[in-house]
Coordinates of N, CA and C and ligand atoms in Angstrom, one line a residue:
X1 N -41.9 -154.6 118.7 CA -40.8 -155.2 119.4 C -40.1 -154.2 120.2
X2 N -39.4 -153.3 119.5 CA -38.6 -152.3 120.3 C -39.5 -151.3 121.0
X3 N -40.8 -151.3 120.7 CA -41.7 -150.4 121.4 C -41.7 -150.7 122.9
X4 N -41.3 -151.9 123.3 CA -41.4 -152.2 124.7 C -40.1 -151.7 125.5
X5 N -39.1 -151.4 124.7 CA -37.8 -151.0 125.4 C -38.0 -149.6 126.0
X6 N -37.6 -149.5 127.2 CA -37.7 -148.2 127.9 C -36.3 -147.6 128.0
X7 N -36.2 -146.3 127.6 CA -34.9 -145.6 127.6 C -34.8 -145.0 129.0
X8 N -33.7 -145.3 129.7 CA -33.5 -144.6 130.9 C -32.9 -143.3 130.7
X9 N -33.7 -142.2 131.0 CA -33.2 -140.9 130.8 C -33.1 -140.2 132.1
X10 N -31.9 -139.5 132.3 CA -31.8 -138.7 133.5 C -32.9 -137.6 133.5
X11 N -33.3 -137.3 134.7 CA -34.3 -136.3 134.8 C -33.9 -134.9 134.3
X12 N -35.0 -134.1 134.1 CA -34.7 -132.7 133.8 C -34.0 -132.4 132.5
X13 N -34.5 -132.9 131.4 CA -33.9 -132.6 130.2 C -35.0 -132.2 129.2
X14 N -34.6 -131.2 128.3 CA -35.5 -130.8 127.3 C -35.0 -131.3 125.9
X15 N -35.8 -132.1 125.2 CA -35.5 -132.5 123.9 C -36.2 -131.7 122.9
X16 N -35.6 -131.3 121.8 CA -36.3 -130.6 120.7 C -36.1 -131.4 119.4
X17 N -37.2 -131.7 118.7 CA -37.1 -132.4 117.4 C -37.4 -131.4 116.3
X18 N -36.3 -131.0 115.6 CA -36.4 -130.0 114.5 C -36.5 -130.7 113.2
X19 N -37.1 -130.1 112.2 CA -37.1 -130.7 110.8 C -38.3 -130.2 110.1
X20 N -38.3 -130.4 108.8 CA -39.5 -129.9 108.0 C -40.7 -130.7 108.2
X21 N -41.9 -130.2 107.8 CA -43.2 -130.9 107.9 C -43.0 -132.2 107.2
X22 N -43.5 -133.3 107.9 CA -43.5 -134.6 107.2 C -42.2 -135.4 107.5
X23 N -41.2 -134.8 108.2 CA -39.9 -135.5 108.4 C -40.0 -136.7 109.3
X24 N -41.2 -136.8 110.1 CA -41.3 -137.9 111.0 C -41.2 -137.5 112.5
X25 N -41.2 -136.2 112.8 CA -41.0 -135.7 114.1 C -42.1 -136.3 115.1
X26 N -43.3 -136.2 114.6 CA -44.5 -136.6 115.4 C -44.4 -138.1 115.7
X27 N -44.1 -138.9 114.7 CA -44.0 -140.3 114.8 C -43.0 -140.7 115.9
X28 N -41.8 -140.1 115.7 CA -40.7 -140.4 116.6 C -40.9 -139.8 118.0
X29 N -41.4 -138.6 118.1 CA -41.5 -138.0 119.4 C -42.6 -138.7 120.3
X30 N -43.6 -139.2 119.7 CA -44.6 -139.9 120.4 C -44.0 -141.2 121.0
X31 N -43.3 -141.9 120.2 CA -42.6 -143.1 120.7 C -41.5 -142.8 121.8
X32 N -40.8 -141.8 121.5 CA -39.6 -141.4 122.3 C -40.2 -141.0 123.7
X33 N -41.2 -140.2 123.7 CA -41.8 -139.7 124.9 C -42.3 -140.9 125.8
X34 N -42.9 -141.8 125.1 CA -43.4 -143.0 125.8 C -42.3 -143.8 126.4
X35 N -41.3 -144.0 125.7 CA -40.1 -144.8 126.1 C -39.4 -144.1 127.3
X36 N -39.3 -142.7 127.2 CA -38.6 -142.0 128.2 C -39.5 -141.7 129.4
X37 N -40.8 -141.8 129.2 CA -41.7 -141.5 130.3 C -41.8 -140.0 130.5
X38 N -41.8 -139.2 129.5 CA -41.9 -137.8 129.6 C -43.0 -137.3 128.6
X39 N -43.6 -136.2 128.9 CA -44.7 -135.7 128.0 C -44.2 -135.3 126.6
X40 N -45.0 -135.6 125.6 CA -44.8 -135.2 124.2 C -45.5 -133.9 124.0
X41 N -44.8 -132.8 123.7 CA -45.4 -131.5 123.6 C -45.3 -131.1 122.1
X42 N -46.5 -131.2 121.4 CA -46.6 -130.9 120.0 C -47.4 -129.6 119.9
X43 N -46.8 -128.5 119.5 CA -47.5 -127.2 119.4 C -48.6 -127.4 118.3
X44 N -48.3 -128.2 117.2 CA -49.3 -128.4 116.2 C -50.5 -129.1 116.8
X45 N -50.3 -130.1 117.6 CA -51.5 -130.8 118.2 C -52.2 -129.9 119.2
X46 N -51.5 -129.1 119.9 CA -52.2 -128.1 120.8 C -53.0 -127.2 120.1
X47 N -52.5 -126.7 119.0 CA -53.2 -125.7 118.2 C -54.4 -126.3 117.5
X48 N -54.3 -127.5 117.0 CA -55.4 -128.2 116.3 C -56.5 -128.5 117.3
X49 N -56.1 -128.8 118.6 CA -57.1 -129.1 119.6 C -57.8 -127.8 119.9
X50 N -57.2 -126.7 120.0 CA -57.8 -125.4 120.2 C -58.8 -125.1 119.0
X51 N -58.4 -125.4 117.8 CA -59.3 -125.2 116.7 C -60.5 -126.0 116.8
X52 N -60.3 -127.3 117.1 CA -61.5 -128.2 117.3 C -62.4 -127.8 118.3
X53 N -61.9 -127.3 119.5 CA -62.7 -126.9 120.6 C -63.3 -125.5 120.3
X54 N -62.8 -124.8 119.3 CA -63.3 -123.5 119.0 C -63.1 -122.4 120.0
X55 N -61.9 -122.5 120.7 CA -61.5 -121.5 121.7 C -61.1 -120.2 121.0
X56 N -60.8 -119.2 121.8 CA -60.3 -117.9 121.2 C -59.0 -118.2 120.5
X57 N -58.1 -119.0 121.1 CA -56.9 -119.3 120.4 C -57.1 -120.0 119.1
X58 N -58.0 -121.0 119.2 CA -58.4 -121.8 118.0 C -58.9 -120.9 116.9
X59 N -59.7 -119.9 117.2 CA -60.3 -119.0 116.2 C -59.3 -118.2 115.6
X60 N -58.3 -117.8 116.4 CA -57.2 -117.0 115.8 C -56.3 -117.8 114.9
X61 N -56.0 -119.0 115.4 CA -55.0 -119.9 114.7 C -55.5 -120.5 113.4
X62 N -56.8 -120.8 113.4 CA -57.4 -121.6 112.3 C -57.0 -121.0 110.9
X63 N -57.3 -119.8 110.6 CA -57.0 -119.3 109.2 C -55.6 -119.3 108.9
X64 N -54.7 -119.0 109.9 CA -53.3 -119.0 109.7 C -52.8 -120.4 109.3
X65 N -53.3 -121.4 110.1 CA -52.9 -122.8 109.8 C -53.4 -123.2 108.4
X66 N -54.6 -122.8 108.1 CA -55.2 -123.2 106.8 C -54.3 -122.6 105.6
X67 N -53.7 -121.5 105.9 CA -52.8 -120.9 104.8 C -51.4 -121.5 104.8
X68 N -51.1 -122.3 105.9 CA -49.8 -122.9 105.9 C -48.7 -122.0 106.5
X69 N -49.2 -120.9 107.2 CA -48.2 -120.0 107.8 C -48.0 -120.3 109.2
X70 N -47.1 -119.6 109.9 CA -46.9 -119.8 111.3 C -47.7 -118.9 112.2
X71 N -48.2 -119.4 113.3 CA -49.0 -118.7 114.2 C -48.0 -117.7 114.9
X72 N -48.4 -116.5 115.3 CA -47.5 -115.5 115.9 C -46.8 -116.0 117.1
X73 N -45.5 -115.6 117.2 CA -44.7 -116.1 118.3 C -45.3 -115.9 119.7
X74 N -45.8 -114.7 120.0 CA -46.4 -114.4 121.3 C -47.5 -115.4 121.7
X75 N -48.3 -115.7 120.7 CA -49.4 -116.6 121.0 C -48.9 -118.0 121.3
X76 N -47.9 -118.5 120.5 CA -47.4 -119.8 120.7 C -46.6 -119.9 122.0
X77 N -45.9 -118.8 122.3 CA -45.1 -118.9 123.6 C -46.0 -118.9 124.8
X78 N -47.1 -118.2 124.8 CA -48.0 -118.2 125.9 C -48.5 -119.6 126.1
X79 N -48.9 -120.2 125.0 CA -49.5 -121.6 125.1 C -48.4 -122.6 125.6
X80 N -47.2 -122.4 125.2 CA -46.1 -123.3 125.6 C -45.8 -123.1 127.1
X81 N -45.7 -121.8 127.5 CA -45.3 -121.6 128.9 C -46.4 -122.1 129.8
X82 N -47.6 -122.0 129.4 CA -48.7 -122.5 130.3 C -48.6 -124.0 130.4
X83 N -48.3 -124.7 129.3 CA -48.1 -126.1 129.3 C -46.9 -126.6 130.1
X84 N -45.8 -125.8 130.1 CA -44.6 -126.2 130.8 C -44.8 -126.1 132.3
X85 N -45.8 -125.3 132.7 CA -46.1 -125.1 134.1 C -46.8 -126.4 134.7
X86 N -47.2 -127.3 133.9 CA -47.9 -128.5 134.3 C -46.9 -129.4 135.1
X87 N -47.3 -130.0 136.2 CA -46.4 -130.8 137.0 C -45.8 -132.0 136.2
X88 N -46.4 -132.5 135.2 CA -45.8 -133.6 134.4 C -44.6 -133.2 133.6
X89 N -44.4 -131.9 133.5 CA -43.2 -131.4 132.7 C -42.0 -131.3 133.6
X90 N -42.1 -131.5 134.9 CA -41.0 -131.2 135.8 C -39.7 -132.1 135.5
X91 N -40.0 -133.3 135.0 CA -38.9 -134.2 134.8 C -38.3 -134.2 133.4
X92 N -38.7 -133.3 132.5 CA -38.2 -133.3 131.1 C -39.4 -133.5 130.2
X93 N -39.1 -133.2 128.9 CA -40.2 -133.3 127.9 C -39.5 -133.3 126.5
X94 N -40.3 -133.7 125.5 CA -39.9 -133.6 124.1 C -40.8 -132.7 123.3
X95 N -40.2 -131.7 122.7 CA -40.9 -130.7 121.9 C -40.9 -131.2 120.4
X96 N -42.1 -131.2 119.8 CA -42.3 -131.6 118.5 C -42.9 -130.4 117.7
X97 N -42.1 -129.9 116.8 CA -42.6 -128.7 116.0 C -42.5 -127.4 116.7
X98 N -41.7 -127.3 117.8 CA -41.4 -126.1 118.5 C -40.0 -126.2 119.0
X99 N -39.2 -125.1 119.0 CA -39.5 -123.8 118.5 C -39.4 -123.9 116.9
X100 N -40.0 -122.8 116.3 CA -40.1 -122.8 114.8 C -39.5 -121.5 114.3
X101 N -39.2 -120.6 115.2 CA -38.6 -119.3 114.7 C -37.5 -118.9 115.7
X102 N -36.6 -118.0 115.3 CA -35.5 -117.6 116.2 C -36.1 -117.0 117.5
X103 N -37.0 -116.1 117.4 CA -37.5 -115.5 118.7 C -38.1 -116.6 119.6
X104 N -38.8 -117.6 119.0 CA -39.3 -118.7 119.9 C -38.1 -119.4 120.6
X105 N -37.1 -119.7 119.8 CA -35.9 -120.4 120.4 C -35.3 -119.6 121.5
X106 N -35.1 -118.3 121.2 CA -34.5 -117.4 122.2 C -35.3 -117.4 123.5
X107 N -36.6 -117.2 123.3 CA -37.4 -117.1 124.5 C -37.5 -118.5 125.2
X108 N -37.5 -119.6 124.5 CA -37.5 -120.9 125.1 C -36.2 -121.0 126.0
X109 N -35.1 -120.6 125.4 CA -33.8 -120.7 126.2 C -34.0 -120.0 127.5
X110 N -34.6 -118.8 127.6 CA -34.8 -118.1 128.8 C -35.7 -118.9 129.8
X111 N -36.8 -119.4 129.2 CA -37.8 -120.2 130.0 C -37.1 -121.4 130.6
X112 N -36.3 -122.1 129.8 CA -35.6 -123.3 130.3 C -34.7 -123.0 131.5
X113 N -34.0 -121.9 131.3 CA -33.0 -121.5 132.3 C -33.8 -121.1 133.6
X114 N -34.8 -120.4 133.4 CA -35.6 -120.0 134.6 C -36.2 -121.2 135.4
X115 N -36.5 -122.2 134.6 CA -37.0 -123.4 135.3 C -36.0 -124.5 135.7
X116 N -34.7 -124.1 135.6 CA -33.6 -124.9 136.1 C -33.2 -126.0 135.1
X117 N -33.7 -125.9 133.8 CA -33.2 -126.9 132.8 C -31.9 -126.4 132.2
X118 N -31.1 -127.3 131.8 CA -29.8 -126.9 131.2 C -30.1 -126.7 129.7
X119 N -29.1 -126.7 128.9 CA -29.3 -126.5 127.4 C -30.1 -127.7 126.9
X120 N -31.0 -127.4 125.9 CA -31.7 -128.5 125.3 C -30.9 -129.5 124.5
X121 N -31.4 -130.7 124.2 CA -30.8 -131.6 123.3 C -31.6 -131.4 122.0
X122 N -31.0 -131.0 120.9 CA -31.7 -130.7 119.7 C -31.4 -131.7 118.6
X123 N -32.4 -132.3 118.0 CA -32.1 -133.3 116.9 C -32.8 -132.8 115.7
X124 N -32.0 -132.6 114.6 CA -32.5 -132.1 113.3 C -32.8 -133.4 112.5
X125 N -34.0 -133.4 112.0 CA -34.4 -134.5 111.1 C -34.2 -134.1 109.7
X126 N -33.1 -134.8 109.1 CA -32.8 -134.4 107.7 C -33.5 -135.4 106.7
X127 N -34.1 -134.8 105.7 CA -34.9 -135.7 104.8 C -35.0 -135.0 103.4
X128 N -35.0 -135.7 102.3 CA -35.1 -135.1 101.0 C -36.5 -134.7 100.7
X129 N -36.6 -133.7 99.8 CA -38.0 -133.1 99.5 C -38.9 -134.1 98.9
X130 N -38.4 -135.1 98.1 CA -39.4 -136.1 97.5 C -39.9 -137.0 98.5
X131 N -39.1 -137.3 99.5 CA -39.6 -138.2 100.6 C -40.7 -137.4 101.4
X132 N -40.5 -136.1 101.6 CA -41.5 -135.3 102.3 C -42.9 -135.3 101.7
X133 N -42.9 -135.2 100.3 CA -44.2 -135.1 99.7 C -44.9 -136.4 99.8
X134 N -44.2 -137.5 99.7 CA -44.9 -138.9 99.9 C -45.4 -139.0 101.3
X135 N -44.6 -138.5 102.3 CA -45.1 -138.6 103.7 C -46.3 -137.8 104.0
X136 N -46.3 -136.5 103.4 CA -47.3 -135.6 103.8 C -48.6 -136.0 103.1
X137 N -48.5 -136.3 101.8 CA -49.8 -136.6 101.0 C -50.3 -138.0 101.4
X138 N -49.5 -138.9 102.0 CA -50.0 -140.2 102.5 C -50.3 -140.2 104.0
X139 N -50.2 -139.1 104.7 CA -50.5 -139.1 106.1 C -51.9 -139.1 106.5
X140 N -52.3 -140.0 107.4 CA -53.6 -140.1 108.0 C -53.4 -140.2 109.5
X141 N -54.2 -139.5 110.3 CA -54.0 -139.4 111.7 C -55.3 -139.8 112.4
X142 N -55.1 -140.5 113.6 CA -56.3 -140.9 114.3 C -57.0 -139.7 115.0
X143 N -58.3 -139.6 114.7 CA -59.0 -138.5 115.3 C -59.3 -138.6 116.8
X144 N -59.0 -139.8 117.4 CA -59.1 -140.0 118.8 C -57.8 -139.8 119.5
X145 N -56.8 -140.7 119.2 CA -55.6 -140.7 120.0 C -54.4 -140.0 119.3
X146 N -54.6 -139.6 118.1 CA -53.5 -138.9 117.4 C -52.4 -139.8 116.8
X147 N -52.6 -141.1 116.8 CA -51.7 -142.1 116.2 C -51.5 -141.7 114.7
X148 N -50.2 -141.8 114.2 CA -49.9 -141.3 112.9 C -49.7 -142.5 111.9
X149 N -50.4 -142.5 110.8 CA -50.2 -143.6 109.8 C -49.8 -143.0 108.4
X150 N -49.4 -143.9 107.5 CA -49.1 -143.4 106.1 C -49.7 -144.5 105.2
X151 N -50.5 -144.1 104.2 CA -51.1 -145.1 103.4 C -50.1 -145.8 102.5
X152 N -48.9 -145.2 102.3 CA -47.9 -145.9 101.5 C -47.0 -146.7 102.4
X153 N -46.5 -146.1 103.5 CA -45.4 -146.7 104.2 C -45.8 -147.3 105.6
X154 N -46.9 -146.8 106.2 CA -47.2 -147.3 107.5 C -48.7 -147.4 107.6
X155 N -49.4 -148.3 106.8 CA -50.8 -148.3 106.7 C -51.4 -149.0 108.0
X156 N -52.7 -148.6 108.3 CA -53.3 -149.3 109.4 C -53.8 -150.7 108.9
X157 N -54.1 -151.6 109.9 CA -54.5 -153.0 109.4 C -55.8 -152.9 108.6
X158 N -56.8 -152.1 109.1 CA -58.0 -151.9 108.4 C -58.0 -150.4 107.9
X159 N -58.2 -150.2 106.6 CA -58.2 -148.9 106.0 C -59.1 -147.9 106.8
X160 N -58.6 -146.8 107.1 CA -59.5 -145.7 107.7 C -59.7 -145.9 109.2
X161 N -59.2 -147.0 109.8 CA -59.4 -147.2 111.3 C -58.1 -147.4 112.0
X162 N -58.0 -146.7 113.2 CA -56.8 -146.8 114.0 C -56.6 -148.2 114.6
X163 N -55.4 -148.8 114.5 CA -55.1 -150.1 115.1 C -55.2 -150.0 116.6
X164 N -54.9 -148.9 117.2 CA -54.8 -148.8 118.7 C -56.2 -148.7 119.4
X165 N -57.0 -147.7 118.9 CA -58.2 -147.4 119.6 C -59.5 -147.5 118.7
X166 N -59.3 -147.9 117.5 CA -60.5 -148.0 116.6 C -61.0 -146.7 116.1
X167 N -60.3 -145.6 116.4 CA -60.7 -144.3 116.0 C -60.7 -144.1 114.5
X168 N -61.5 -143.1 114.0 CA -61.5 -142.9 112.6 C -60.3 -142.1 112.2
X169 N -59.7 -142.5 111.1 CA -58.5 -141.8 110.6 C -58.9 -140.7 109.7
X170 N -58.2 -139.5 109.9 CA -58.6 -138.4 109.0 C -57.3 -137.8 108.4
X171 N -57.5 -137.1 107.3 CA -56.4 -136.4 106.6 C -56.4 -134.9 107.1
X172 N -55.2 -134.4 107.4 CA -55.2 -133.0 107.8 C -55.5 -132.1 106.7
X173 N -56.3 -131.1 106.9 CA -56.6 -130.2 105.7 C -55.3 -129.5 105.2
X174 N -54.3 -129.3 106.1 CA -53.1 -128.6 105.6 C -52.1 -129.5 104.9
X175 N -52.5 -130.8 104.7 CA -51.6 -131.7 104.0 C -52.0 -131.7 102.5
X176 N -52.9 -130.8 102.1 CA -53.2 -130.6 100.6 C -52.0 -130.0 100.0
X177 N -51.7 -130.4 98.7 CA -50.4 -130.0 98.1 C -50.2 -128.5 98.1
X178 N -51.3 -127.7 97.9 CA -51.1 -126.2 97.8 C -50.7 -125.6 99.1
X179 N -51.2 -126.2 100.2 CA -50.9 -125.7 101.6 C -49.5 -126.2 101.9
X180 N -49.2 -127.5 101.6 CA -47.9 -128.1 101.9 C -46.8 -127.2 101.3
X181 N -47.0 -126.6 100.1 CA -46.0 -125.8 99.5 C -45.7 -124.6 100.4
X182 N -46.8 -124.0 100.9 CA -46.6 -122.8 101.8 C -45.9 -123.2 103.1
X183 N -46.2 -124.3 103.6 CA -45.6 -124.8 104.9 C -44.1 -125.0 104.6
X184 N -43.7 -125.5 103.5 CA -42.3 -125.8 103.2 C -41.6 -124.4 103.1
X185 N -42.3 -123.4 102.5 CA -41.6 -122.1 102.4 C -41.4 -121.5 103.8
X186 N -42.4 -121.6 104.6 CA -42.3 -121.1 106.0 C -41.2 -121.8 106.7
X187 N -41.1 -123.1 106.5 CA -40.0 -123.9 107.1 C -38.6 -123.4 106.6
X188 N -38.4 -123.2 105.3 CA -37.1 -122.8 104.8 C -36.8 -121.4 105.4
X189 N -37.8 -120.5 105.4 CA -37.5 -119.1 105.8 C -37.3 -119.0 107.3
X190 N -38.2 -119.6 108.0 CA -38.3 -119.3 109.5 C -37.7 -120.3 110.4
X191 N -37.8 -121.6 110.0 CA -37.4 -122.6 110.9 C -36.0 -123.2 110.7
X192 N -35.7 -123.4 109.4 CA -34.4 -124.0 109.0 C -33.2 -123.3 109.7
X193 N -33.2 -121.9 109.8 CA -32.0 -121.3 110.5 C -31.8 -121.7 111.9
X194 N -32.8 -122.4 112.5 CA -32.6 -122.8 113.9 C -31.5 -123.9 114.0
X195 N -31.3 -124.6 113.0 CA -30.3 -125.7 113.0 C -28.9 -125.0 113.2
X196 N -28.7 -124.0 112.5 CA -27.4 -123.3 112.6 C -27.3 -122.6 114.0
X197 N -28.4 -122.1 114.5 CA -28.5 -121.4 115.8 C -28.0 -122.5 116.9
X198 N -28.6 -123.6 116.9 CA -28.3 -124.7 117.9 C -27.0 -125.3 117.6
X199 N -26.5 -125.3 116.4 CA -25.2 -125.9 116.1 C -24.1 -125.0 116.8
X200 N -24.3 -123.7 116.7 CA -23.4 -122.7 117.3 C -23.3 -122.9 118.8
X201 N -24.5 -123.4 119.4 CA -24.5 -123.6 120.8 C -23.9 -124.9 121.2
X202 N -23.6 -125.7 120.2 CA -23.0 -127.1 120.4 C -24.0 -128.1 120.9
X203 N -25.3 -127.9 120.6 CA -26.3 -128.8 121.1 C -27.0 -129.6 120.0
X204 N -26.5 -129.5 118.8 CA -27.3 -130.0 117.7 C -26.8 -131.4 117.3
X205 N -27.7 -132.4 117.1 CA -27.4 -133.7 116.5 C -28.3 -133.8 115.3
X206 N -27.8 -134.6 114.3 CA -28.6 -134.8 113.1 C -28.9 -136.2 112.9
X207 N -30.1 -136.6 112.5 CA -30.4 -137.9 112.1 C -30.9 -138.0 110.7
X208 N -30.6 -139.1 110.0 CA -31.1 -139.3 108.6 C -32.5 -139.8 108.7
X209 N -33.4 -138.8 108.6 CA -34.9 -139.1 108.8 C -35.5 -139.8 107.5
X210 N -34.7 -140.0 106.4 CA -35.3 -140.7 105.3 C -35.3 -142.2 105.6
X211 N -34.6 -142.6 106.6 CA -34.5 -144.0 106.9 C -35.9 -144.5 107.5
X212 N -36.0 -145.8 107.7 CA -37.2 -146.4 108.2 C -37.5 -146.0 109.7
X213 N -38.7 -146.2 110.1 CA -39.1 -145.7 111.5 C -38.2 -146.4 112.6
X214 N -37.9 -147.7 112.4 CA -37.1 -148.3 113.5 C -35.7 -147.8 113.5
X215 N -35.2 -147.6 112.3 CA -33.8 -147.1 112.2 C -33.6 -145.7 112.8
X216 N -34.6 -144.9 112.5 CA -34.6 -143.5 113.1 C -34.7 -143.6 114.6
X217 N -35.6 -144.5 115.1 CA -35.7 -144.7 116.6 C -34.4 -145.1 117.2
X218 N -33.7 -146.0 116.5 CA -32.4 -146.4 117.1 C -31.4 -145.3 117.1
X219 N -31.4 -144.5 116.1 CA -30.5 -143.3 116.0 C -30.8 -142.4 117.2
X220 N -32.1 -142.2 117.5 CA -32.4 -141.3 118.6 C -32.0 -141.9 120.0
X221 N -32.1 -143.2 120.1 CA -31.7 -143.9 121.3 C -30.2 -143.7 121.5
X222 N -29.5 -143.8 120.4 CA -28.0 -143.6 120.5 C -27.7 -142.2 121.0
X223 N -28.4 -141.3 120.6 CA -28.2 -139.9 121.0 C -28.4 -139.7 122.5
X224 N -29.5 -140.3 123.0 CA -29.8 -140.3 124.4 C -28.7 -140.9 125.2
X225 N -28.3 -142.1 124.8 CA -27.2 -142.8 125.5 C -25.9 -141.9 125.5
X226 N -25.6 -141.3 124.4 CA -24.4 -140.5 124.3 C -24.5 -139.3 125.2
X227 N -25.6 -138.6 125.2 CA -25.8 -137.4 126.0 C -25.8 -137.7 127.4
X228 N -26.5 -138.8 127.8 CA -26.5 -139.2 129.2 C -25.1 -139.6 129.7
X229 N -24.4 -140.3 128.8 CA -23.1 -140.8 129.2 C -22.1 -139.6 129.3
X230 N -22.2 -138.6 128.4 CA -21.3 -137.5 128.4 C -21.5 -136.7 129.7
X231 N -22.8 -136.6 130.2 CA -23.0 -135.8 131.3 C -22.8 -136.6 132.6
X232 N -22.2 -137.8 132.5 CA -21.9 -138.6 133.7 C -23.1 -139.1 134.4
X233 N -24.2 -139.3 133.8 CA -25.3 -139.8 134.6 C -25.6 -141.3 134.3
X234 N -24.8 -141.9 133.4 CA -25.1 -143.4 133.2 C -24.1 -144.2 134.0
Ligands
LIG301 P1 -43.9 -134.6 111.2 O1 -44.4 -134.6 112.6 O2 -42.5 -134.3 111.1 O3 -44.7 -133.7 110.3 P2 -45.0 -137.3 111.0 O4 -44.4 -138.0 112.1 O5 -46.5 -136.9 111.1 O6 -44.1 -136.0 110.6 O7 -44.8 -138.2 109.7 C1 -45.3 -137.8 108.4 C2 -45.8 -139.0 107.6 O8 -44.6 -139.9 107.3 C3 -46.8 -139.9 108.3 O9 -47.7 -140.4 107.4 C4 -45.9 -141.0 108.9 O10 -46.7 -142.3 109.1 C5 -44.8 -141.2 107.9 N1 -43.5 -141.5 108.5 C6 -42.9 -141.0 109.6 N2 -41.7 -141.5 109.8 C7 -41.5 -142.4 108.7 C8 -40.4 -143.2 108.3 N3 -39.2 -143.2 109.0 N4 -40.5 -143.9 107.2 C9 -41.6 -143.8 106.4 N5 -42.7 -143.1 106.8 C10 -42.6 -142.4 107.9
LIG302 P1 -45.9 -130.3 110.7 O1 -44.9 -130.9 111.6 O2 -46.5 -131.3 109.7 O3 -45.4 -129.1 110.0 P2 -47.4 -129.2 112.9 O4 -48.5 -130.1 113.4 O5 -46.2 -129.1 113.7 O6 -47.1 -129.8 111.4 O7 -48.0 -127.8 112.6 C1 -49.1 -127.5 111.9 C2 -49.3 -126.0 111.8 O8 -49.5 -125.4 113.2 C3 -48.2 -125.2 111.3 O9 -48.2 -125.1 109.8 C4 -48.4 -123.8 111.9 O10 -49.4 -123.1 111.3 C5 -48.9 -124.2 113.3 N1 -47.8 -124.3 114.3 C6 -47.4 -125.4 114.9 N2 -46.4 -125.2 115.8 C7 -46.1 -123.9 115.6 C8 -45.1 -123.0 116.2 N3 -44.2 -123.5 117.1 N4 -45.1 -121.7 115.8 C9 -45.9 -121.3 114.9 N5 -46.9 -122.0 114.3 C10 -47.0 -123.3 114.7

């Protein structure tokens, strides 16, 4: 129902969805990007695509991702900067899973400025650890279009098959409990401090990401309305 609603967003804005693995950033940013008519830029998806294609980047990233660690900043920044040069990014975009370290955030700030973007709008997805485990261990993703499901909370109509394009659903190798543990450690050490960094800049919003998908979507819509209103564009 609400999937048909289009959010009118003023041009030229960068959104960043922050939060731990499994918080629902991918689910929300895919919807959000569609509704706002801007590209969804997931560094995780870009890296997994490179791994699948067996490119030089993929060969470098694969063992790091399998261990649940973060890919080096320089490698990620090069990939992001190349993507941002695409003409579809001129009107704004939503980052999912990026930036993940302070150096990435600082470098992104400079790139945004250079490209005439103002300060980003950053949304921190807050969620309790027990919810995260349920979300990560129950996650299945479409191998064709990337649609995200959950066997407990958002199952497909036919088990193992994507509702949208009939693609086969697969489990991510890094959603195994022992890798999840490492990813949560990386998040706590390297990514969580970004919330304080963006709060100091006055650009941080927080959503209760333990809520249902529709409720989180509505909270994000509210943020867009408020930000657009504040800047006098509505
Ligand atoms: P992230 O990109 O932050 O790692 P995902 O969007 O991939 O998170 O979501 C992780 C899992 O949780 C998926 O299985 C997804 O279907 C499920 N999920 C996402 N948002 C919600 C929600 N609000 N309520 C219940 N399950 C959710
Ligand atoms: P999730 O949201 O479930 O943590 P992602 O799909 O965002 O998963 O990321 C999967 C993996 O890809 C990470 O564990 C990490 O190895 C790598 N990765 C993704 N984005 C970045 C980034 N911005 N910096 C470094 N590594 C990244």
